[in-house]
CSV table of N, CA and C in Angstrom, one decimal:
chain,number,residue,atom,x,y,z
J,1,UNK,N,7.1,-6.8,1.9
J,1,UNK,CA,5.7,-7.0,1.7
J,1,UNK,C,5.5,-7.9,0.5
J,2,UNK,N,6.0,-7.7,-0.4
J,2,UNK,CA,6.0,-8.9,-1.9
J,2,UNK,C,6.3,-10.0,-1.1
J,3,UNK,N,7.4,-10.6,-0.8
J,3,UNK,CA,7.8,-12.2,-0.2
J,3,UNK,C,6.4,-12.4,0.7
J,4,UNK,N,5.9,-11.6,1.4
J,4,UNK,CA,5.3,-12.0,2.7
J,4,UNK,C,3.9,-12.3,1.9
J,5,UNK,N,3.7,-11.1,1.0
J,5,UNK,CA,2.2,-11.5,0.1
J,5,UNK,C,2.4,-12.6,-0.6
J,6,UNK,N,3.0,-13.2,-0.9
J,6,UNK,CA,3.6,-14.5,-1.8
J,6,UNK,C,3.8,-15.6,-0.6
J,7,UNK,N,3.7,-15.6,0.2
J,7,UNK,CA,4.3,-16.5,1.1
J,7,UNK,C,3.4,-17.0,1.6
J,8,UNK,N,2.4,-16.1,2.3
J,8,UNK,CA,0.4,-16.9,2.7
J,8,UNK,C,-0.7,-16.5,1.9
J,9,UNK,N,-1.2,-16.4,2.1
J,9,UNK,CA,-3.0,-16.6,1.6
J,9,UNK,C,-3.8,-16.0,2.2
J,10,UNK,N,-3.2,-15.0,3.0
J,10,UNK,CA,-4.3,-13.7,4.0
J,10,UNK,C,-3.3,-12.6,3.5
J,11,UNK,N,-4.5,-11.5,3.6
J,11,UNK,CA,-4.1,-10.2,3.5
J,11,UNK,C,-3.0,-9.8,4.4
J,12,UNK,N,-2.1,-8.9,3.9
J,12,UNK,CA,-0.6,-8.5,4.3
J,12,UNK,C,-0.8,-7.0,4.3
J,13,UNK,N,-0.3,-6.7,5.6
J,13,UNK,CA,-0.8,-5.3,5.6
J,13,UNK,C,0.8,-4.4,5.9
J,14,UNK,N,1.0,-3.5,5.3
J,14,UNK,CA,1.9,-2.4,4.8
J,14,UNK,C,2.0,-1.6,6.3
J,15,UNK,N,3.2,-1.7,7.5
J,15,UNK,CA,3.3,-0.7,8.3
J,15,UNK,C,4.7,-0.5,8.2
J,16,UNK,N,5.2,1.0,8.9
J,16,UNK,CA,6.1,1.5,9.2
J,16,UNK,C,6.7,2.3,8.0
J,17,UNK,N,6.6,3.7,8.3
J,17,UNK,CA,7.1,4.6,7.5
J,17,UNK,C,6.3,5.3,6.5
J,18,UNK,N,5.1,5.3,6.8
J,18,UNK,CA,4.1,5.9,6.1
J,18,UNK,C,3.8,7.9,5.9
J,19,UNK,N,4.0,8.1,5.2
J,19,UNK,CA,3.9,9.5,5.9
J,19,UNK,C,3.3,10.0,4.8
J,20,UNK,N,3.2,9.5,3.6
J,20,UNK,CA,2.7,10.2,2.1
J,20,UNK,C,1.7,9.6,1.3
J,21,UNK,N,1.1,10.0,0.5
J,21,UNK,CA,0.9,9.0,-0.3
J,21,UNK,C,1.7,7.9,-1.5
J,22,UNK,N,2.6,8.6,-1.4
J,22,UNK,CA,3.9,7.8,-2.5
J,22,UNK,C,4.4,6.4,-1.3
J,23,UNK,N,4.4,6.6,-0.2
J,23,UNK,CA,4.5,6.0,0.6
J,23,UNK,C,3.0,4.2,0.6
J,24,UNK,N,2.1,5.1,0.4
J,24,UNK,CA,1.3,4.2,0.9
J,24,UNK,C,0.5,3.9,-1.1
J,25,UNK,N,1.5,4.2,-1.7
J,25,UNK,CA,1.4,3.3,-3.3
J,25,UNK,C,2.4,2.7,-3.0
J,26,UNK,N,3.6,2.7,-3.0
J,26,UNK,CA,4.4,2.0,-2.8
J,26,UNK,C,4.3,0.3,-2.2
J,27,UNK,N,3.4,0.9,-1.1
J,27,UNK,CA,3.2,-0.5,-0.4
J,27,UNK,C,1.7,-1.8,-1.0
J,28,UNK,N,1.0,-0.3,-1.3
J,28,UNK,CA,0.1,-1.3,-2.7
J,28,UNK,C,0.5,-1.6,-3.7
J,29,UNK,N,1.5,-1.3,-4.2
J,29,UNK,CA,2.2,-1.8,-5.7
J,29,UNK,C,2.7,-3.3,-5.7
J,30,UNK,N,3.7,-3.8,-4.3
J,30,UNK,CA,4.2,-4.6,-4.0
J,30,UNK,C,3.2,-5.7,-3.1
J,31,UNK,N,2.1,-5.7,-3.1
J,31,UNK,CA,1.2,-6.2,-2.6
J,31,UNK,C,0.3,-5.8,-1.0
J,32,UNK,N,0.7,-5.0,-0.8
J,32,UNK,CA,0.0,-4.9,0.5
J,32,UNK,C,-1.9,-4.9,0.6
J,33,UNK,N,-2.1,-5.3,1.3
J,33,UNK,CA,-3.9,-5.2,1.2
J,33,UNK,C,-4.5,-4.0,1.9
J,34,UNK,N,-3.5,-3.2,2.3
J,34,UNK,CA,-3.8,-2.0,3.7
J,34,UNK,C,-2.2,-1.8,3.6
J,35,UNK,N,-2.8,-0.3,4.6
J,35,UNK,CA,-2.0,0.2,5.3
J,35,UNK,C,-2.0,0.3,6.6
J,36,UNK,N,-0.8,0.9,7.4
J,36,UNK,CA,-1.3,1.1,9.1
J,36,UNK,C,-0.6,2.4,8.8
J,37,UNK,N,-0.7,3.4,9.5
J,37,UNK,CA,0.0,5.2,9.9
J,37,UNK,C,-0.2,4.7,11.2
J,38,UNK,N,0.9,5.1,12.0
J,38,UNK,CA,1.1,5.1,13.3
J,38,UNK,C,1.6,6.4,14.1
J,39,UNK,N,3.2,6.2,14.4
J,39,UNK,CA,3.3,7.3,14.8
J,39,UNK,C,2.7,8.8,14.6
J,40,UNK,N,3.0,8.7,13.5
J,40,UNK,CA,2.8,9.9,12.7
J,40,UNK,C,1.2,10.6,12.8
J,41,UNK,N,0.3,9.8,13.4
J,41,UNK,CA,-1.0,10.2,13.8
J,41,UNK,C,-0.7,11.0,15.1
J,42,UNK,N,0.1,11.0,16.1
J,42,UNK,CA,-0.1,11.9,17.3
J,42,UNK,C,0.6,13.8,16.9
J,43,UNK,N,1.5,13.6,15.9
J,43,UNK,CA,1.3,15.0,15.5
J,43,UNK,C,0.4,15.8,14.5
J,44,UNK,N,0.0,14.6,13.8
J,44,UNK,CA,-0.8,15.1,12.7
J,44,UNK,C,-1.8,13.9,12.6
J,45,UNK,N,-2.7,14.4,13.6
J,45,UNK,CA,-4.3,13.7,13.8
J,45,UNK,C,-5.0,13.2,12.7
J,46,UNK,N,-5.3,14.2,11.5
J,46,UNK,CA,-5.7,14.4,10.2
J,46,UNK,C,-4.9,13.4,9.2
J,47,UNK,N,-3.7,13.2,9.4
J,47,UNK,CA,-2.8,12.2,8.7
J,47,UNK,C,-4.0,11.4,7.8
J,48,UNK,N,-4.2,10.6,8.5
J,48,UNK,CA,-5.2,9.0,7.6
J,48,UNK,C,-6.0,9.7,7.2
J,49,UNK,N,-6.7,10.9,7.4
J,49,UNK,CA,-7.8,11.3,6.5
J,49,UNK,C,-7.2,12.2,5.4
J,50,UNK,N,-6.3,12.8,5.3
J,50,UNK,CA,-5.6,13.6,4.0
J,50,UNK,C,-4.9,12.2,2.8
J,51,UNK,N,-4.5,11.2,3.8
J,51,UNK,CA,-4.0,10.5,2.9
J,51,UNK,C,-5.0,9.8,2.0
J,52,UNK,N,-6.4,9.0,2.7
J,52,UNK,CA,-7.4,8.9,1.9
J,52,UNK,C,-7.8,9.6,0.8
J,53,UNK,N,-7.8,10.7,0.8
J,53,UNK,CA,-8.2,12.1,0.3
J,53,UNK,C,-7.0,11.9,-1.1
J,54,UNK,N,-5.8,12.0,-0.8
J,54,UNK,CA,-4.7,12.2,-1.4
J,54,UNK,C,-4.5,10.8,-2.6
J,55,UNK,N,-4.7,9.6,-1.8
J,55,UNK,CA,-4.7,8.0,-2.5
J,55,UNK,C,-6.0,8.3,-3.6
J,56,UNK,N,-7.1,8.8,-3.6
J,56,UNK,CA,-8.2,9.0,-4.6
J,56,UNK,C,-7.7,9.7,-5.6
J,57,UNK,N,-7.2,10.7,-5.4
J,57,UNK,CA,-7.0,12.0,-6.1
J,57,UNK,C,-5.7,10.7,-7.2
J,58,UNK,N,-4.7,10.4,-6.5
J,58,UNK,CA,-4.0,9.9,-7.3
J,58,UNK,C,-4.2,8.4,-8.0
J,59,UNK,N,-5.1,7.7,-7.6
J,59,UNK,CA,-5.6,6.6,-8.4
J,59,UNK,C,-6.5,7.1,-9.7
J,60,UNK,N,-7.7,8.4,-9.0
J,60,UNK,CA,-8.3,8.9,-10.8
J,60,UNK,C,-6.7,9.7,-11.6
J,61,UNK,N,-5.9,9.9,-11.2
J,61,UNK,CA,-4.5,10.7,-12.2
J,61,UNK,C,-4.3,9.4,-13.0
J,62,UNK,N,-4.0,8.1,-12.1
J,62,UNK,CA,-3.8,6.8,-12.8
J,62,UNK,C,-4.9,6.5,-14.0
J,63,UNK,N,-6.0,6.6,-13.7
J,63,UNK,CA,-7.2,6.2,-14.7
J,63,UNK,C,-7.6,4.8,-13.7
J,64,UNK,N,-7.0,4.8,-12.7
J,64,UNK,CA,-7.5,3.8,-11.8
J,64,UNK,C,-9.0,4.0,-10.4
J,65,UNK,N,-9.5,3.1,-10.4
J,65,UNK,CA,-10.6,3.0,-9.4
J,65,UNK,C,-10.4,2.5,-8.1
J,66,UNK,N,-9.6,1.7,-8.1
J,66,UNK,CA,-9.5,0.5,-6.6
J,66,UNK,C,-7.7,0.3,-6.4
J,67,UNK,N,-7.6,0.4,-5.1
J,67,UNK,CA,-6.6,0.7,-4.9
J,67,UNK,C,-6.3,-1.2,-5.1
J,68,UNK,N,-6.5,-1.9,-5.2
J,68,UNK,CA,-6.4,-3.7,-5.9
J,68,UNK,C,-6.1,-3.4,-7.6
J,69,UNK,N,-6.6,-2.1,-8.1
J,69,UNK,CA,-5.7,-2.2,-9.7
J,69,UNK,C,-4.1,-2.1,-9.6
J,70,UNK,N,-3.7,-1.7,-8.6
J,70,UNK,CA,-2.4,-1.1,-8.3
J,70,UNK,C,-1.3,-2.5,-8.3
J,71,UNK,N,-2.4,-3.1,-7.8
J,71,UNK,CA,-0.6,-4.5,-7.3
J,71,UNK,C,-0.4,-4.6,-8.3
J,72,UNK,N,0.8,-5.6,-8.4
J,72,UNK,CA,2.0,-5.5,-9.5
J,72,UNK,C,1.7,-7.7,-8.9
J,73,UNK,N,0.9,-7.9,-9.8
J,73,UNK,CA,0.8,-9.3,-10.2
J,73,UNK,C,1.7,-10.1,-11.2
J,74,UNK,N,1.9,-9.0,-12.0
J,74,UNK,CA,3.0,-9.3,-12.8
J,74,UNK,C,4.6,-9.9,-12.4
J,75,UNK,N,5.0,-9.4,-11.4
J,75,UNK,CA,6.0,-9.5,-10.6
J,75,UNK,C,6.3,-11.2,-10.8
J,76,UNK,N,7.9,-12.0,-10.8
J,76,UNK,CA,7.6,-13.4,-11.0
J,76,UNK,C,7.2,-13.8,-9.5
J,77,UNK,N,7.1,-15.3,-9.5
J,77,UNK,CA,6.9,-15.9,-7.7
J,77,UNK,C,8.2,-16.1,-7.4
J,78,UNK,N,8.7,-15.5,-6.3
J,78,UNK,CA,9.7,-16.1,-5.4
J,78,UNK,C,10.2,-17.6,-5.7
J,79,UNK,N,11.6,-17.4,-5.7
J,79,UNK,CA,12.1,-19.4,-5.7
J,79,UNK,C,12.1,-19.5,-4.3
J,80,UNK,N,11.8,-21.0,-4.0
J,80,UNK,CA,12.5,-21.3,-3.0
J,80,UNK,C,13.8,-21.3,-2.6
J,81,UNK,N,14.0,-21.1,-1.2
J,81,UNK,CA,15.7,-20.8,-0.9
J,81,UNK,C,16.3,-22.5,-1.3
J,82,UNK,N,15.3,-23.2,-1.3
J,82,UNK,CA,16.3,-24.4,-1.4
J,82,UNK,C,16.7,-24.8,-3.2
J,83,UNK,N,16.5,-23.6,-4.2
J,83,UNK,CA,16.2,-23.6,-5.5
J,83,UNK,C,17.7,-23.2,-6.3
């Protein structure tokens, strides 16, 4: 997700393997603009709405508001491979 957010100029969106909220910071830390939950929605319907739920709870622990305080800008830019 970092190379890919680094690499264009549109939102990059975080799928595969989502099942937590540590999961779906993870993928905002490193830049994702979103998430997708997939599989994991046919056993547990409620999924995307606990995690909502769950992602609030842990951004006010942060002292954070927006899940956009989270990315890691700081991070340097990728070299080129030809570098």
């Amino acid at each position: 997700v970092w190379e890919a957010s680094q690499a264009v100029s549109i939102p990059v969106v975080g799928v595969g393997g989502i099942a937590t909220v540590e999961d779906v910071l993870d993928f905002l830390v490193v830049g994702a603009s979103a998430v997708q939950v997939g599989t994991l929605l046919f056993p547990r319907p409620d999924l995307a709405h606990s995690l909502v739920e769950e992602l609030r709870r842990a951004l006010a622990a942060r002292g954070l508001r927006r899940c956009t305080d989270l990315r890691c800008d700081a991070l340097p830019p990728l070299s080129s491979p030809e570098a």
